[in-house]
Short mmCIF file of C-alpha atoms in Angstrom, two decimals:
data_model
loop_
_atom_site.label_atom_id
_atom_site.label_comp_id
_atom_site.label_asym_id
_atom_site.label_seq_id
_atom_site.Cartn_x
_atom_site.Cartn_y
_atom_site.Cartn_z
CA MET A 268 -173.53 46.26 104.24
CA GLN A 269 -172.00 42.93 105.21
CA ARG A 270 -173.27 41.05 108.23
CA ALA A 271 -171.05 38.91 110.40
CA PRO A 272 -172.08 35.47 111.69
CA GLU A 273 -173.42 35.56 115.24
CA GLU A 274 -170.31 33.90 116.69
CA TRP A 275 -168.12 36.78 115.41
CA ARG A 276 -170.03 39.41 117.30
CA GLU A 277 -168.68 41.08 120.36
CA GLY A 278 -170.20 40.49 123.75
CA ALA A 279 -169.79 42.89 126.68
CA GLY A 280 -167.16 44.80 124.71
CA ASP A 281 -164.97 41.73 124.13
CA GLU A 282 -164.09 39.53 121.14
CA THR A 283 -165.17 35.94 120.73
CA VAL A 284 -163.02 33.91 123.09
CA VAL A 285 -161.66 30.40 123.22
CA LYS A 286 -161.32 28.75 126.64
CA ARG A 287 -158.07 26.98 127.48
CA ARG A 288 -156.91 25.09 130.57
CA LYS A 289 -154.44 26.88 132.75
CA GLY A 290 -150.86 25.84 132.04
CA ASP A 291 -151.41 25.06 128.34
CA SER A 292 -149.03 27.83 127.31
CA GLU A 293 -146.78 30.34 129.01
CA ASP A 294 -146.14 32.52 125.97
CA MET A 295 -149.28 34.64 126.00
CA LYS A 296 -150.05 34.78 129.75
CA GLY A 297 -149.34 38.48 129.96
CA GLU A 298 -152.03 39.14 127.37
CA TRP A 299 -154.71 36.73 128.60
CA ARG A 300 -157.54 37.98 130.75
CA LYS A 301 -158.58 35.79 133.69
CA ASN A 302 -162.18 35.08 134.59
CA ALA A 303 -162.83 33.45 137.96
CA GLY A 304 -165.56 30.85 138.22
CA GLY A 305 -168.70 31.37 140.28
CA THR A 306 -167.20 29.50 143.21
CA GLY A 307 -163.73 30.94 142.80
CA VAL A 308 -162.22 27.41 142.74
CA GLU A 309 -161.60 27.04 139.00
CA GLU A 310 -159.79 29.77 137.09
CA VAL A 311 -160.41 29.94 133.37
CA GLU A 312 -158.11 31.76 130.98
CA LYS A 313 -159.61 33.22 127.87
CA GLU A 314 -157.88 34.44 124.76
CA THR A 315 -159.21 36.28 121.76
CA LEU A 316 -159.11 34.74 118.31
CA MET A 317 -156.11 36.89 117.38
CA MET A 318 -154.31 35.92 120.58
CA GLU A 319 -154.87 32.23 119.99
CA LEU A 320 -153.66 32.44 116.40
CA THR A 321 -150.66 34.52 117.51
CA ARG A 322 -149.78 31.90 120.12
CA MET A 323 -149.85 29.17 117.46
CA VAL A 324 -147.67 31.18 115.08
CA GLN A 325 -145.21 32.20 117.80
CA LYS A 326 -144.80 28.54 118.72
CA MET A 327 -143.89 27.72 115.11
CA VAL A 328 -141.42 30.62 114.97
CA LYS A 329 -139.69 29.51 118.19
CA GLU A 330 -139.38 25.97 116.86
CA SER A 331 -137.87 27.17 113.58
CA SER A 332 -134.15 27.48 112.93
CA TRP A 333 -132.38 30.71 111.99
CA TRP A 334 -132.12 29.32 108.46
CA GLU A 335 -135.90 29.11 108.23
CA ARG A 336 -136.54 32.44 110.00
CA ARG A 337 -134.08 34.56 108.06
CA GLY A 338 -131.41 32.50 106.32
CA ILE A 339 -133.37 31.44 103.24
CA ASP A 340 -134.47 34.99 102.41
CA CYS A 341 -131.01 36.41 103.10
CA SER A 342 -129.56 33.77 100.76
CA ILE A 343 -131.95 34.76 97.98
CA LEU A 344 -130.90 38.40 98.37
CA ALA A 345 -127.22 37.38 98.42
CA ALA A 346 -127.75 35.39 95.22
CA ALA A 347 -129.27 38.47 93.59
CA PHE A 348 -126.17 40.52 94.43
CA LEU A 349 -123.93 37.71 93.10
CA CYS A 350 -125.81 37.91 89.79
CA LEU A 351 -124.76 41.53 89.28
CA PRO A 352 -121.08 40.98 88.24
CA PRO A 353 -121.95 38.51 85.44
CA ALA A 354 -124.81 40.78 84.41
CA PHE A 355 -122.46 43.76 83.94
CA LEU A 356 -120.02 41.55 82.01
CA LEU A 357 -122.75 40.14 79.75
CA LEU A 358 -123.88 43.68 78.97
CA SER A 359 -120.43 44.34 77.49
CA SER A 360 -121.02 41.71 74.79
CA SER A 361 -121.63 42.78 71.21
CA GLN A 362 -123.77 39.71 70.57
CA ILE A 363 -127.47 40.40 70.99
CA LEU A 364 -128.16 37.07 72.76
CA TRP A 365 -125.57 37.60 75.49
CA PHE A 366 -126.44 41.27 75.81
CA SER A 367 -130.12 40.39 76.26
CA ALA A 368 -129.19 37.77 78.84
CA GLY A 369 -127.24 40.42 80.75
CA MET A 370 -130.19 42.80 80.62
CA LEU A 371 -132.56 40.11 81.88
CA LEU A 372 -130.18 39.01 84.63
CA MET A 373 -129.70 42.56 85.87
CA GLY A 374 -133.44 43.24 85.75
CA VAL A 375 -134.20 40.14 87.82
CA ALA A 376 -131.43 40.92 90.31
CA HIS A 377 -132.61 44.51 90.62
CA GLY A 378 -136.19 43.33 91.14
CA VAL A 379 -135.23 40.92 93.94
CA ILE A 380 -133.10 43.55 95.69
CA THR A 381 -135.45 46.52 95.36
CA ILE A 382 -138.80 44.76 95.87
CA LYS A 383 -138.17 41.77 98.11
CA GLY A 384 -135.15 43.34 99.81
CA THR A 385 -136.69 46.74 100.51
CA HIS A 386 -139.91 45.16 101.75
CA LEU A 387 -138.17 42.85 104.21
CA ALA A 388 -135.85 45.67 105.32
CA SER A 389 -138.77 48.02 105.98
CA HIS A 390 -140.22 45.41 108.36
CA GLY A 391 -136.89 44.72 110.05
CA ALA A 392 -137.16 41.09 108.95
CA LEU A 393 -133.52 40.75 107.86
CA SER A 394 -131.98 40.95 111.31
CA GLU A 395 -132.95 40.43 114.95
CA SER A 396 -130.89 43.51 115.86
CA GLN A 397 -132.74 46.83 115.66
CA ALA A 398 -129.50 48.69 114.93
CA TRP A 399 -128.70 46.42 111.98
CA GLY A 400 -132.33 46.63 110.93
CA LYS A 401 -131.96 50.39 110.49
CA VAL A 402 -128.73 49.91 108.54
CA TRP A 403 -130.39 47.43 106.18
CA ALA A 404 -133.38 49.75 105.76
CA VAL A 405 -131.14 52.61 104.61
CA PHE A 406 -129.10 50.31 102.37
CA PHE A 407 -132.00 48.59 100.62
CA ILE A 408 -134.55 51.42 100.55
CA GLU A 409 -132.28 54.41 99.87
CA ILE A 410 -129.18 53.09 98.10
CA CYS A 411 -130.83 50.24 96.19
CA GLY A 412 -134.44 51.47 95.99
CA SER A 413 -133.84 55.23 95.47
CA PHE A 414 -136.40 56.15 98.11
CA SER A 415 -136.41 57.63 101.60
CA ALA A 416 -136.13 54.96 104.30
CA ARG A 417 -138.01 57.09 106.82
CA ALA A 418 -140.82 57.86 104.38
CA GLY A 419 -140.97 54.24 103.29
CA VAL A 420 -141.32 52.94 106.83
CA GLN A 421 -143.81 55.68 107.72
CA GLY A 422 -146.00 55.03 104.70
CA HIS A 423 -145.80 51.25 104.66
CA ILE A 424 -145.54 50.22 108.31
CA LYS A 425 -147.20 53.04 110.23
CA MET A 426 -149.96 53.78 107.71
CA HIS A 427 -150.62 50.84 105.39
CA HIS A 428 -150.15 48.07 107.95
CA ALA A 429 -151.51 49.92 110.95
CA HIS A 430 -154.60 51.15 109.07
CA THR A 431 -155.14 48.53 106.36
CA ASN A 432 -158.14 49.46 104.18
CA VAL A 433 -159.14 52.33 106.47
CA ILE A 434 -160.41 55.25 104.39
CA GLY A 435 -158.00 58.18 104.30
CA LEU A 436 -155.22 56.30 106.11
CA GLY A 437 -154.21 52.89 104.73
CA ASP A 438 -156.72 52.55 101.88
CA SER A 439 -154.07 52.20 99.12
CA SER A 440 -155.31 55.44 97.52
CA VAL A 441 -151.66 56.45 97.14
CA TRP A 442 -151.58 54.11 94.14
CA LYS A 443 -154.54 55.77 92.42
CA VAL A 444 -154.00 58.18 89.52
CA PRO A 445 -157.62 58.94 88.48
CA PHE A 446 -156.78 61.14 85.47
CA LEU A 447 -154.98 58.31 83.66
CA PRO A 448 -156.97 56.04 81.31
CA ARG A 449 -157.09 52.41 82.39
CA PHE A 450 -154.77 51.04 79.69
CA VAL A 451 -152.17 53.74 80.36
CA TYR A 452 -152.33 53.21 84.12
CA LEU A 453 -152.24 49.42 84.05
CA PHE A 454 -149.64 48.85 81.32
CA LEU A 455 -147.69 52.02 80.44
CA ALA A 456 -147.45 54.37 83.43
CA PRO A 457 -145.72 51.78 85.67
CA LEU A 458 -142.72 51.92 83.34
CA ALA A 459 -142.04 55.42 84.72
CA VAL A 460 -141.78 54.16 88.33
CA PRO A 461 -137.92 54.25 88.31
CA ILE A 462 -138.07 57.93 87.35
CA ILE A 463 -140.93 58.87 89.69
CA THR A 464 -139.55 57.09 92.77
CA PRO A 465 -136.52 59.37 93.51
CA LEU A 466 -138.65 62.45 92.74
CA VAL A 467 -141.25 61.34 95.28
CA ALA A 468 -138.43 60.68 97.73
CA LEU A 469 -137.25 64.26 97.36
CA ALA A 470 -140.78 65.54 97.95
CA HIS A 471 -140.95 63.57 101.21
CA LEU A 472 -137.82 65.30 102.53
CA LYS A 473 -139.67 68.56 103.13
CA GLY A 474 -139.74 69.47 106.81
CA HIS A 475 -136.96 67.07 107.86
CA SER A 476 -133.63 68.02 109.39
CA LEU A 477 -130.74 69.05 107.17
CA ALA A 478 -128.73 65.99 108.22
CA HIS A 479 -131.55 63.66 107.18
CA ILE A 480 -132.02 65.44 103.87
CA VAL A 481 -128.31 65.34 103.04
CA ARG A 482 -128.01 61.66 104.00
CA THR A 483 -130.99 60.60 101.91
CA ILE A 484 -129.85 62.54 98.85
CA LEU A 485 -126.32 61.15 99.14
CA MET A 486 -127.54 57.55 99.57
CA VAL A 487 -129.95 57.75 96.62
CA ALA A 488 -127.28 59.43 94.46
CA LEU A 489 -124.75 56.77 95.47
CA GLY A 490 -127.04 53.97 94.32
CA LEU A 491 -127.89 55.58 91.00
CA TYR A 492 -124.34 56.69 90.20
CA SER A 493 -122.85 53.30 91.13
CA GLN A 494 -124.91 51.56 88.46
CA TYR A 495 -124.21 54.33 85.96
CA TRP A 496 -120.44 54.15 86.63
CA LEU A 497 -120.32 50.35 86.37
CA LEU A 498 -122.25 50.33 83.09
CA ILE A 499 -119.70 52.73 81.58
CA HIS A 500 -116.47 51.28 83.04
CA VAL A 501 -117.35 47.57 83.18
CA SER A 502 -120.00 47.09 80.50
CA GLY A 503 -118.38 49.60 78.16
CA PHE A 504 -121.35 51.81 77.39
CA MET A 505 -120.17 54.78 75.35
CA SER A 506 -122.89 57.41 75.70
CA PRO A 507 -124.78 58.75 78.74
CA LEU A 508 -128.10 58.32 76.91
CA SER A 509 -127.63 54.61 76.24
CA THR A 510 -126.43 54.11 79.82
CA LEU A 511 -129.50 55.82 81.28
CA LEU A 512 -131.76 53.89 78.92
CA CYS A 513 -130.25 50.60 80.08
CA MET A 514 -130.75 51.64 83.71
CA LEU A 515 -134.38 52.49 83.01
CA ILE A 516 -135.09 49.17 81.27
CA CYS A 517 -133.51 47.12 84.06
CA ARG A 518 -135.25 49.08 86.81
CA ALA A 519 -138.65 49.06 85.07
CA MET A 520 -138.60 45.36 84.14
CA PHE A 521 -141.02 44.37 86.91
CA SER A 522 -142.73 47.71 87.45
CA VAL A 523 -145.97 46.61 85.79
CA PRO A 524 -146.60 43.60 88.06
CA TYR A 525 -145.32 45.68 90.99
CA ILE A 526 -148.14 48.20 90.54
CA HIS A 527 -150.64 45.41 89.87
CA VAL A 528 -149.76 43.53 93.05
CA ASN A 529 -150.06 46.70 95.15
CA ILE A 530 -153.60 47.37 93.98
CA PHE A 531 -154.93 43.83 93.43
CA GLN A 532 -154.61 42.71 97.05
CA HIS A 533 -156.51 45.55 98.75
CA ILE A 534 -158.51 47.77 96.41
CA GLY A 535 -161.92 46.31 95.63
CA LEU A 536 -162.07 44.62 99.03
CA PRO A 537 -164.01 45.97 102.05
CA MET A 538 -162.95 49.45 103.19
CA PHE A 539 -163.59 50.74 106.70
CA SER A 540 -164.15 54.15 108.26
CA PRO A 541 -161.57 55.41 110.80
CA THR A 542 -164.24 55.47 113.51
CA GLY A 543 -165.84 52.12 112.69
CA ARG A 544 -163.00 49.75 111.98
CA PRO A 545 -163.41 46.12 113.13
CA LYS A 546 -161.03 44.18 115.35
CA ARG A 547 -157.66 43.46 113.79
CA ILE A 548 -158.29 39.84 112.77
CA TYR A 549 -161.55 40.79 111.00
CA GLN A 550 -159.97 43.85 109.40
CA MET A 551 -157.10 41.85 107.90
CA THR A 552 -159.12 38.83 106.80
CA HIS A 553 -161.69 41.01 105.02
CA GLY A 554 -159.29 43.60 103.59
CA VAL A 555 -156.42 41.46 102.31
CA LEU A 556 -156.19 38.95 99.47
CA ASN A 557 -153.65 36.29 98.47
CA LEU A 558 -152.56 35.64 94.91
CA PRO A 559 -151.66 32.04 93.94
CA ARG A 560 -148.07 30.85 93.94
CA ASN A 561 -146.03 32.02 90.97
CA PRO A 562 -142.47 30.77 90.41
CA VAL A 563 -141.31 34.16 89.11
CA LEU A 564 -143.11 36.56 91.44
CA ASP A 565 -142.55 34.37 94.51
CA TRP A 566 -138.79 34.74 94.10
CA ILE A 567 -138.66 38.36 92.98
CA PHE A 568 -141.41 39.86 95.14
CA GLY A 569 -141.36 37.40 98.03
CA HIS A 570 -144.12 35.20 99.46
CA SER A 571 -145.38 37.93 101.79
CA LEU A 572 -146.31 40.10 98.81
CA ILE A 573 -147.81 37.33 96.66
CA ASN A 574 -149.26 34.12 98.05
CA CYS A 575 -148.94 34.87 101.79
CA HIS A 576 -150.21 38.44 101.92
CA VAL A 577 -152.95 37.60 104.43
CA GLU A 578 -150.37 35.98 106.71
CA HIS A 579 -148.07 38.96 106.22
CA HIS A 580 -150.71 41.46 107.33
CA LEU A 581 -151.59 39.38 110.35
CA PHE A 582 -147.92 38.90 111.29
CA PRO A 583 -145.84 41.59 109.51
CA PHE A 584 -142.68 40.77 111.50
CA LEU A 585 -142.28 37.40 109.75
CA SER A 586 -139.89 36.87 106.85
CA ASP A 587 -141.14 35.60 103.50
CA ASN A 588 -140.15 32.02 104.23
CA MET A 589 -141.80 32.05 107.65
CA CYS A 590 -145.01 33.45 106.13
CA LEU A 591 -144.98 30.46 103.78
CA LYS A 592 -144.33 28.07 106.68
CA VAL A 593 -147.23 29.35 108.82
CA LYS A 594 -149.61 29.62 105.86
CA PRO A 595 -151.25 26.17 106.36
CA VAL A 596 -151.83 26.89 110.06
CA VAL A 597 -153.29 30.34 109.41
CA SER A 598 -155.53 29.26 106.54
CA LYS A 599 -156.82 26.24 108.50
CA TYR A 600 -157.48 28.33 111.62
CA LEU A 601 -159.36 31.06 109.75
CA THR A 602 -161.44 28.48 107.90
CA GLU A 603 -162.32 26.67 111.12
CA LYS A 604 -163.41 29.95 112.73
CA GLN A 605 -165.49 30.79 109.62
CA LEU A 606 -163.37 33.85 108.88
CA PRO A 607 -162.62 34.87 105.29
CA TYR A 608 -159.42 33.61 103.67
CA GLN A 609 -159.48 35.44 100.36
CA GLU A 610 -157.61 34.20 97.31
CA ASP A 611 -157.86 35.05 93.63
CA SER A 612 -155.72 34.62 90.53
CA TYR A 613 -153.57 37.35 88.97
CA LEU A 614 -155.47 37.24 85.66
CA SER A 615 -158.83 37.33 87.43
CA ARG A 616 -157.85 40.48 89.34
CA LEU A 617 -156.41 42.06 86.20
CA ASN A 618 -159.66 41.37 84.35
CA LEU A 619 -161.64 42.87 87.23
CA PHE A 620 -159.56 46.06 87.36
CA PHE A 621 -159.57 46.45 83.58
CA HIS A 622 -163.36 46.21 83.30
CA LYS A 623 -164.18 48.07 86.54
CA TYR A 624 -161.38 50.64 86.43
CA GLN A 625 -163.64 53.65 87.02
CA GLU A 626 -165.38 52.04 89.98
CA LEU A 627 -162.18 50.79 91.63
CA MET A 628 -159.54 53.38 90.73
CA VAL A 629 -161.44 56.62 90.16
CA PHE A 630 -164.53 56.75 92.35
CA ALA A 631 -164.39 56.78 96.14
CA PRO A 632 -164.85 53.29 97.60
CA PRO A 633 -167.94 52.41 99.65
CA ILE A 634 -167.49 51.88 103.37
CA THR A 635 -168.11 48.36 104.62
CA GLU A 636 -169.65 47.83 108.03
CA LEU A 637 -169.28 44.43 109.61
CA VAL A 638 -172.34 44.52 111.83
CA GLY A 639 -171.60 43.27 115.34
CA VAL A 640 -167.82 43.29 114.87
CA GLN A 641 -166.94 47.01 115.00
#
C-alpha cells in the first residue's frame, strides 16, 4: 500500500487547493469555487491542482499558432502519404537494394499513418471541427487502420482514458494473452497484429445497426484492397501470395514496438479499484509512464505515445506537438507539487517485462491504495 504525503490528502471532501488573487485569470472562473473570508470583505478563489495545471496548459494552447497546435502533425501525416507513390515504384524494381528501400519506405509510411494518424484521429486532434473529426476517424481508423472507428474510440477514449489503470475497465488487460510464452508474446505474436486487427474489428460489429456494419466492412475492405491493387498494377507483383506477403511485412514492420509501448507505459504501475480510484491528477501521475525521446518512434508513433504520455493522459485533446510543447511546464509543475513524474527507458521496461512476465502479464495485478487521496 502506498501512502501519499500529507499535503496530497483531501480535506473536507476537497483536493489540495492553491489560492489565487481574484482577476488573475478569466479562463477557469466557471470551475473555481469561491470561499468568502470571515468578514466577507475579501473573496478568495481556490482551484484544485488539476484546475491550476489545466489553466497553465490552456494559456499555452491559446498562445500557440495553428501550425503548432495541428499543422506540424498534419504535415508529418501528409509527408507519410507522399512517401507512398515512390514506395510503390521502388517495389517494382528487380534490384534487391531498391526493392528493400521501397519495403522500408512503405512500412514507415504505413506506421506513421496507422499509429500516429489513427491515434490523433481517435482523439479528434486533427481538426477543430467535430464533423471533420468524425470523417478523419473513419478514414484513419477504418480505411487505413483496418479497425472499427466506433470500437476504437469506445475502447481507447471512453475506457482507457476515462478509467486509466482501473481494474476491469482501463487496466490494459486487453493486451494480455496469458497462454503465450513470454518470448512468443514479446517478439513473435505482434507480427500477427495486421491479421488479427480486422478480425477483431468484425467481432466488435456484433449488435450494431446494419448500416454501421456495412460501412465498416466496406471501409476496411477498401483500405486493404487499395494496397493490394496498387501492389499488383503499380509495383508489378505477379502472384496473390507474394502481394499478401508484402502487405503483411509492411503492416507488421512496427508491430513489435507497438505492442511493447502499449504495455510498458501502464502495466506494472499502480492499479486502482473502480470504487477507490484517486482524483484524476493522482491517477494519471501514478498510472502513466513516459519513455525517453527516440528519433524513430517519436516520428512514427508520435510524442503523445512515447515521451509525452503523461501529458497526453492529463490532456488527451492535445496534438503530439502540443504535448511536447507543454511537457516542460507539466513536468516542472508535478515536481514542484511533489507528484510523481514517471520515466523509464525502453530497454529497461523490456528487461522488466521479460524477467517478470508471469507477474505482469499473467497474474492479476495488485490494487494500489493511495491513502488519503481516494
